[in-house]
Coordinates of N, CA and C in Angstrom, one line a residue:
X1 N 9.3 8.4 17.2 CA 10.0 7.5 16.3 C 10.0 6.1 16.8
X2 N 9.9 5.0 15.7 CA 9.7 3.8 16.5 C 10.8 3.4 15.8
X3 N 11.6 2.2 16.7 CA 12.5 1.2 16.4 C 12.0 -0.4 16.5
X4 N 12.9 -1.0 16.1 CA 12.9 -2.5 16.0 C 11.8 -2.8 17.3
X5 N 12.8 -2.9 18.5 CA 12.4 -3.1 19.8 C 10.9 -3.0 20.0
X6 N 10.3 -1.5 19.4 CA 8.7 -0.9 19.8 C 8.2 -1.5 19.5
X7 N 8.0 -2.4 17.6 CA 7.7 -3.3 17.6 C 7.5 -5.4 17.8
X8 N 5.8 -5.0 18.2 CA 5.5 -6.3 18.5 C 4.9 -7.2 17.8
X9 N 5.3 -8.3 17.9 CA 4.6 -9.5 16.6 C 2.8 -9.0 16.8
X10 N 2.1 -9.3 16.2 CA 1.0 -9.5 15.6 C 0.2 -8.3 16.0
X11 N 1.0 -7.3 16.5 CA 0.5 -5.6 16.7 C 0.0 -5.2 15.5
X12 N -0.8 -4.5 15.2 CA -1.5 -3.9 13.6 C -1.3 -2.3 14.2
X13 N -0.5 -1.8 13.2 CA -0.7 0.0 12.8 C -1.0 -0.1 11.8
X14 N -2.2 1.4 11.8 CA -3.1 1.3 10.9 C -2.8 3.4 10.4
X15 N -2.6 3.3 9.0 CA -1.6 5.0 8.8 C -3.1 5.6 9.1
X16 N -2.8 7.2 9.3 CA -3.6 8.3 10.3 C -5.0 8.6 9.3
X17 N -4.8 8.8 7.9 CA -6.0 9.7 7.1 C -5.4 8.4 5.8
X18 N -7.2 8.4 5.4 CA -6.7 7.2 4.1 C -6.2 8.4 2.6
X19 N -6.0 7.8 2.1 CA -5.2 7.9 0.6 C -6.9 8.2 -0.3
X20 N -7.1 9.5 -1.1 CA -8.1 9.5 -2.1 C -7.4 9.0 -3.4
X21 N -8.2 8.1 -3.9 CA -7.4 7.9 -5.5 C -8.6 8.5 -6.0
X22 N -7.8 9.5 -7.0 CA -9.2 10.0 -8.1 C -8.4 9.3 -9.4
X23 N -9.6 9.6 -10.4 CA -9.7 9.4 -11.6 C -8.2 9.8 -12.5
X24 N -8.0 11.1 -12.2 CA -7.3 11.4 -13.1 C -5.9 11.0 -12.6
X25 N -5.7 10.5 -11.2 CA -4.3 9.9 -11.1 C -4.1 8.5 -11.7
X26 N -4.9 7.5 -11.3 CA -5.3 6.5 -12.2 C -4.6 6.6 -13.5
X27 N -5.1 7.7 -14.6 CA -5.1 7.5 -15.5 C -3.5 8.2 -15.9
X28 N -3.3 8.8 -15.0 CA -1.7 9.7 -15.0 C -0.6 8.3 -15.1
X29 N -0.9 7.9 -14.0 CA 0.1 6.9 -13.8 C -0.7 5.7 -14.6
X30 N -1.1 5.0 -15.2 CA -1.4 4.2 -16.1 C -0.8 4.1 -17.4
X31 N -0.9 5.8 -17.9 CA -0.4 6.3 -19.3 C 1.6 6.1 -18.7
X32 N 1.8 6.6 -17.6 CA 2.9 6.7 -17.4 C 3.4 4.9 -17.5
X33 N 3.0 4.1 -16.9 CA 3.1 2.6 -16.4 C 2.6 1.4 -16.6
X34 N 1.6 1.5 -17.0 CA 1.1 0.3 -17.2 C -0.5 0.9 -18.2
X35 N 0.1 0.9 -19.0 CA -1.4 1.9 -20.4 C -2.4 0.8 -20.9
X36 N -3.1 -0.1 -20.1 CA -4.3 -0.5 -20.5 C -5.4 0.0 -21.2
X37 N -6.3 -0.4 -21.3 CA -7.2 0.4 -21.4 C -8.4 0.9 -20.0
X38 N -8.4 -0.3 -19.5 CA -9.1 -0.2 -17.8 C -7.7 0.4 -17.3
X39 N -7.0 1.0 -17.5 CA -6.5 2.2 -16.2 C -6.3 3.5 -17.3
X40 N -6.4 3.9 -18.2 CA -6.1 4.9 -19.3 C -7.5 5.6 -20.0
X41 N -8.6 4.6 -20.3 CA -9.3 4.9 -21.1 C -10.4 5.0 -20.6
X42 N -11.3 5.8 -20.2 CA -12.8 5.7 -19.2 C -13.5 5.1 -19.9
X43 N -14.4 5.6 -21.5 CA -14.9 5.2 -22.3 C -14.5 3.9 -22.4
X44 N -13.5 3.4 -22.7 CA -12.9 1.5 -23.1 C -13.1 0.9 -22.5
X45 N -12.8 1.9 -20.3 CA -13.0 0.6 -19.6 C -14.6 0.6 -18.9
X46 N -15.3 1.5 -19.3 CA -17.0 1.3 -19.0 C -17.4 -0.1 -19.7
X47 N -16.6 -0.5 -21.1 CA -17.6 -1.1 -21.9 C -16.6 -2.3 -21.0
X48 N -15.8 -2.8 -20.1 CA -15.2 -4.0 -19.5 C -16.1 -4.2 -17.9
X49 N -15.7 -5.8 -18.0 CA -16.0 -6.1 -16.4 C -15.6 -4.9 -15.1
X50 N -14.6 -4.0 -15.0 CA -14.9 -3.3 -14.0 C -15.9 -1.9 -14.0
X51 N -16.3 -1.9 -15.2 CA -17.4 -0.6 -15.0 C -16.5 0.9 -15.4
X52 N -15.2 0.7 -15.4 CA -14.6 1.9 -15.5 C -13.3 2.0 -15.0
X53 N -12.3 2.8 -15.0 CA -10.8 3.0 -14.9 C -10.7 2.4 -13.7
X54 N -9.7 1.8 -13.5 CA -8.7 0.9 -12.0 C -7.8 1.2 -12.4
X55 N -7.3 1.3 -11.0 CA -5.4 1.5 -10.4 C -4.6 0.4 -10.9
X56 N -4.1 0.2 -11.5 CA -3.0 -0.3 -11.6 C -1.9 -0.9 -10.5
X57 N -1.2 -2.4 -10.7 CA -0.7 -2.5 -9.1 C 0.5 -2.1 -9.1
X58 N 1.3 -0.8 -10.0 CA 2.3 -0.1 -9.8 C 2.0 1.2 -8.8
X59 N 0.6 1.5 -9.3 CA 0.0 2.9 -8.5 C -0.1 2.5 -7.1
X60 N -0.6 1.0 -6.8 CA -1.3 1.0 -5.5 C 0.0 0.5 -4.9
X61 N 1.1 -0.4 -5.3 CA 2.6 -0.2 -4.5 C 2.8 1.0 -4.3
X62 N 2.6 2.3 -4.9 CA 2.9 3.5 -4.6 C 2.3 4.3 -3.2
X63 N 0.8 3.9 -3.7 CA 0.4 4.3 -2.6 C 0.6 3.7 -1.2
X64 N 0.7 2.1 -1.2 CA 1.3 1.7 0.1 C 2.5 2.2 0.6
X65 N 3.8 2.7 -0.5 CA 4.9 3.3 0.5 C 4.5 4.8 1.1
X66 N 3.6 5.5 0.0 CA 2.9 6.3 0.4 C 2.4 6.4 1.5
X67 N 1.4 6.0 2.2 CA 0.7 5.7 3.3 C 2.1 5.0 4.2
X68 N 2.6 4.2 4.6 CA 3.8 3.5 5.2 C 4.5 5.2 6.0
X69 N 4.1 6.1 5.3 CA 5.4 7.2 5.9 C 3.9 7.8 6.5
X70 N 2.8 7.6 6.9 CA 1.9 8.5 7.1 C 1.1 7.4 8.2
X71 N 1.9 7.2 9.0 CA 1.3 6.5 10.2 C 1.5 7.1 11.6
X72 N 0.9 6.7 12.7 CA 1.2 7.5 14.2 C 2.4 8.2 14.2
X73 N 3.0 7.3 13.9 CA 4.8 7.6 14.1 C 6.2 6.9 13.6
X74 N 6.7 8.3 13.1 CA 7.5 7.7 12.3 C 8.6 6.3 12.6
X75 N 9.2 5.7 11.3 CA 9.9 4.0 11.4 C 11.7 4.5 11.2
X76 N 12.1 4.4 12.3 CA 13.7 4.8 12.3 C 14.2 3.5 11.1
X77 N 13.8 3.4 9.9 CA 14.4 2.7 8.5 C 15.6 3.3 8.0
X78 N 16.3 2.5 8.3 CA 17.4 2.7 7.9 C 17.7 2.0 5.6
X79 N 16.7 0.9 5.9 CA 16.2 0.1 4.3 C 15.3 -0.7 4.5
X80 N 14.5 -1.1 3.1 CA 13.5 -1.9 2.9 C 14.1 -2.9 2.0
X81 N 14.2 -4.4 2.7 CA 14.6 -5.5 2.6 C 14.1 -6.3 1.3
X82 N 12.8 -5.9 0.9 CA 12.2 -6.7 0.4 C 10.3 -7.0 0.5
X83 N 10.1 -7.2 -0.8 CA 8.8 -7.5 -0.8 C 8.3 -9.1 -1.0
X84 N 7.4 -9.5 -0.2 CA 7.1 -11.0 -0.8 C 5.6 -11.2 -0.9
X85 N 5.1 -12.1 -1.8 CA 3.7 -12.6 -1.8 C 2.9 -11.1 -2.1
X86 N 3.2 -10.3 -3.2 CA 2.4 -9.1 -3.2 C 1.2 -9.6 -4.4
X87 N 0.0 -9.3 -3.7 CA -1.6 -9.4 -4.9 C -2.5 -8.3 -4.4
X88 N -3.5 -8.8 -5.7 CA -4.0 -7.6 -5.8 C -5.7 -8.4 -5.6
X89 N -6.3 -7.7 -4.4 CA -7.3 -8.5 -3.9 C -9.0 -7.9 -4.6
X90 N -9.0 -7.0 -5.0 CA -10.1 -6.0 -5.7 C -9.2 -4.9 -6.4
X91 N -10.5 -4.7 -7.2 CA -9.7 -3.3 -7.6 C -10.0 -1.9 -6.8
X92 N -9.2 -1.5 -7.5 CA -9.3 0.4 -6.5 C -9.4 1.0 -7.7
X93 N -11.0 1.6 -7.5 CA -11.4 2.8 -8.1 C -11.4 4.1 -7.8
X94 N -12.1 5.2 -9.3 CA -11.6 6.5 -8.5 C -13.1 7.0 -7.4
X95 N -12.3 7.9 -6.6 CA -13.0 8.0 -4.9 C -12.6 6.8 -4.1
X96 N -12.5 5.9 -4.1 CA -11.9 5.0 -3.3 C -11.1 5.6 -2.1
X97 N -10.7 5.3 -0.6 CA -10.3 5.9 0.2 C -9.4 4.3 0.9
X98 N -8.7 4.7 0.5 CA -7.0 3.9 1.0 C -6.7 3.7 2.4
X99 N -6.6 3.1 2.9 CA -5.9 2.7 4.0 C -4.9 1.9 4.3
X100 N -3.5 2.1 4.9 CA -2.6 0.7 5.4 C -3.4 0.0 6.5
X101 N -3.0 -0.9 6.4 CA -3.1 -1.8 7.8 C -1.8 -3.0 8.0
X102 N -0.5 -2.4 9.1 CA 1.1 -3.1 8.9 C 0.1 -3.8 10.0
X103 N 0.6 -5.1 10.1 CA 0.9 -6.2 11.4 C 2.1 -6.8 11.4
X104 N 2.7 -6.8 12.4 CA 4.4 -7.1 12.7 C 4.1 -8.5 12.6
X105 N 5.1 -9.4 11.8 CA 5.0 -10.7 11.9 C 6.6 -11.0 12.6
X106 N 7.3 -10.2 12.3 CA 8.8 -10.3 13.1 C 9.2 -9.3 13.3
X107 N 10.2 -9.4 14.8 CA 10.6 -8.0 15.4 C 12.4 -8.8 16.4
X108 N 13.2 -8.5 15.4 CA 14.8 -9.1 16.2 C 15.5 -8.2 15.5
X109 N 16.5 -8.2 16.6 CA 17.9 -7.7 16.1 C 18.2 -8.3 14.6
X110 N 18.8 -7.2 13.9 CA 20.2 -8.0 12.8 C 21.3 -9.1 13.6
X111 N 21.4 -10.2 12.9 CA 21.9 -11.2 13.0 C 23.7 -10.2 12.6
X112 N 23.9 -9.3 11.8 CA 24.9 -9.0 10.8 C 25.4 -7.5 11.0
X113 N 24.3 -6.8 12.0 CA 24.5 -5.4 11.7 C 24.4 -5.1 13.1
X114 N 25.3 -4.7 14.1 CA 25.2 -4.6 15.4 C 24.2 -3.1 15.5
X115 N 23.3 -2.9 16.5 CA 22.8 -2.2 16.9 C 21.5 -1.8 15.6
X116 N 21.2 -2.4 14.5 CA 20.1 -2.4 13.6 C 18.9 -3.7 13.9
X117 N 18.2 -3.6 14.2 CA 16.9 -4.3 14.1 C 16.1 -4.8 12.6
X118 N 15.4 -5.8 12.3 CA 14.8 -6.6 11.2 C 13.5 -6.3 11.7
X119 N 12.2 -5.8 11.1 CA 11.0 -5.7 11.1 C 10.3 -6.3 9.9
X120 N 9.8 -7.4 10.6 CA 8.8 -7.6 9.3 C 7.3 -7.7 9.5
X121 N 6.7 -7.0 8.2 CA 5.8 -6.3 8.6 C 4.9 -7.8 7.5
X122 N 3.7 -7.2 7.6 CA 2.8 -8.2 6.1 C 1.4 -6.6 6.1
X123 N 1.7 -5.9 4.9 CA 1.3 -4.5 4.9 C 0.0 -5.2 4.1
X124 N -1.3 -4.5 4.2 CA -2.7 -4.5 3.2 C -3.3 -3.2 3.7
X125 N -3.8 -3.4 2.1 CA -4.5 -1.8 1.8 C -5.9 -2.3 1.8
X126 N -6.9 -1.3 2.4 CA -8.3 -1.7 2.3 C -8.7 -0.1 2.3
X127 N -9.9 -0.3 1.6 CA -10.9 0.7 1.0 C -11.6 0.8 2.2
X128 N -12.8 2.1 1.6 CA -13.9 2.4 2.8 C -14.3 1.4 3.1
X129 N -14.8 0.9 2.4 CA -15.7 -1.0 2.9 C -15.2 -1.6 3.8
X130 N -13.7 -1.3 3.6 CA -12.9 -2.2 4.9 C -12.2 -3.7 3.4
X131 N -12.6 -3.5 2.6 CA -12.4 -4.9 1.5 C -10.9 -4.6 1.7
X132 N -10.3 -5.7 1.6 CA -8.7 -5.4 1.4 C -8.6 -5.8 0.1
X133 N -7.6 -4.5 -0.9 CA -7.3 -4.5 -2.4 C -6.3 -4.8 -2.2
X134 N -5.0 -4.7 -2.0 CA -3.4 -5.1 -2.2 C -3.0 -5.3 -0.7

């Protein structure tokens, strides 16, 4: 179990086994979230600039908290503070293989909450290539 303390500024954990996105989750959560036609429609989105169905950046926030709980070792979280500056750097296709990669930008005590710690992390997702998508 890791606490505040274990982590160190500009340390990178990187979670254990990447994330498979197939096709048909894509298009699960697309219909469910965000119903394009590039995340819903294979046929619609062949005839578009990506060649075929992409994740959506509801799916791929998913899979980052996803992955987030699937690293060395678990994060004594008590909450998640907040998200800033989130984009979407490529898209994620189906077969695509997911990875986190956290680097600690801050590691102190709560100013407010005796014995709670503040981690802040700056989380990216990269494919087999190593390309970072979100």
């Amino acid at each position: 179990m890791w606490y505040q303390e274990d982590y160190i500024v500009d340390n990178v954990i990187v979670s254990v086994e990447p994330y498979l996105v197939t096709e048909e989750e894509i298009i699960e959560v697309g219909r469910r979230w965000d119903p394009r036609p590039f995340h819903i429609d294979p046929a619609a989105a062949a005839q578009l600039p990506f060649g075929g169905v992409i994740a959506c950046s509801a799916h791929l926030f998913c899979i980052l908290s996803w992955l987030s709980h699937h690293m060395e070792d678990d994060t004594a979280a008590v909450a998640g503070l907040g998200c800033n500056n989130v984009r979407m750097h490529a898209p994620v296709c189906p077969n695509d293989r997911i990875i986190l990669k956290a680097r600690c930008i801050e590691s102190r005590p709560s100013k407010t909450q005796p014995g709670i710690g503040i981690v802040t992390v700056q989380n990216n997702l990269f494919n087999q290539r190593d390309e970072k998508v979100f």
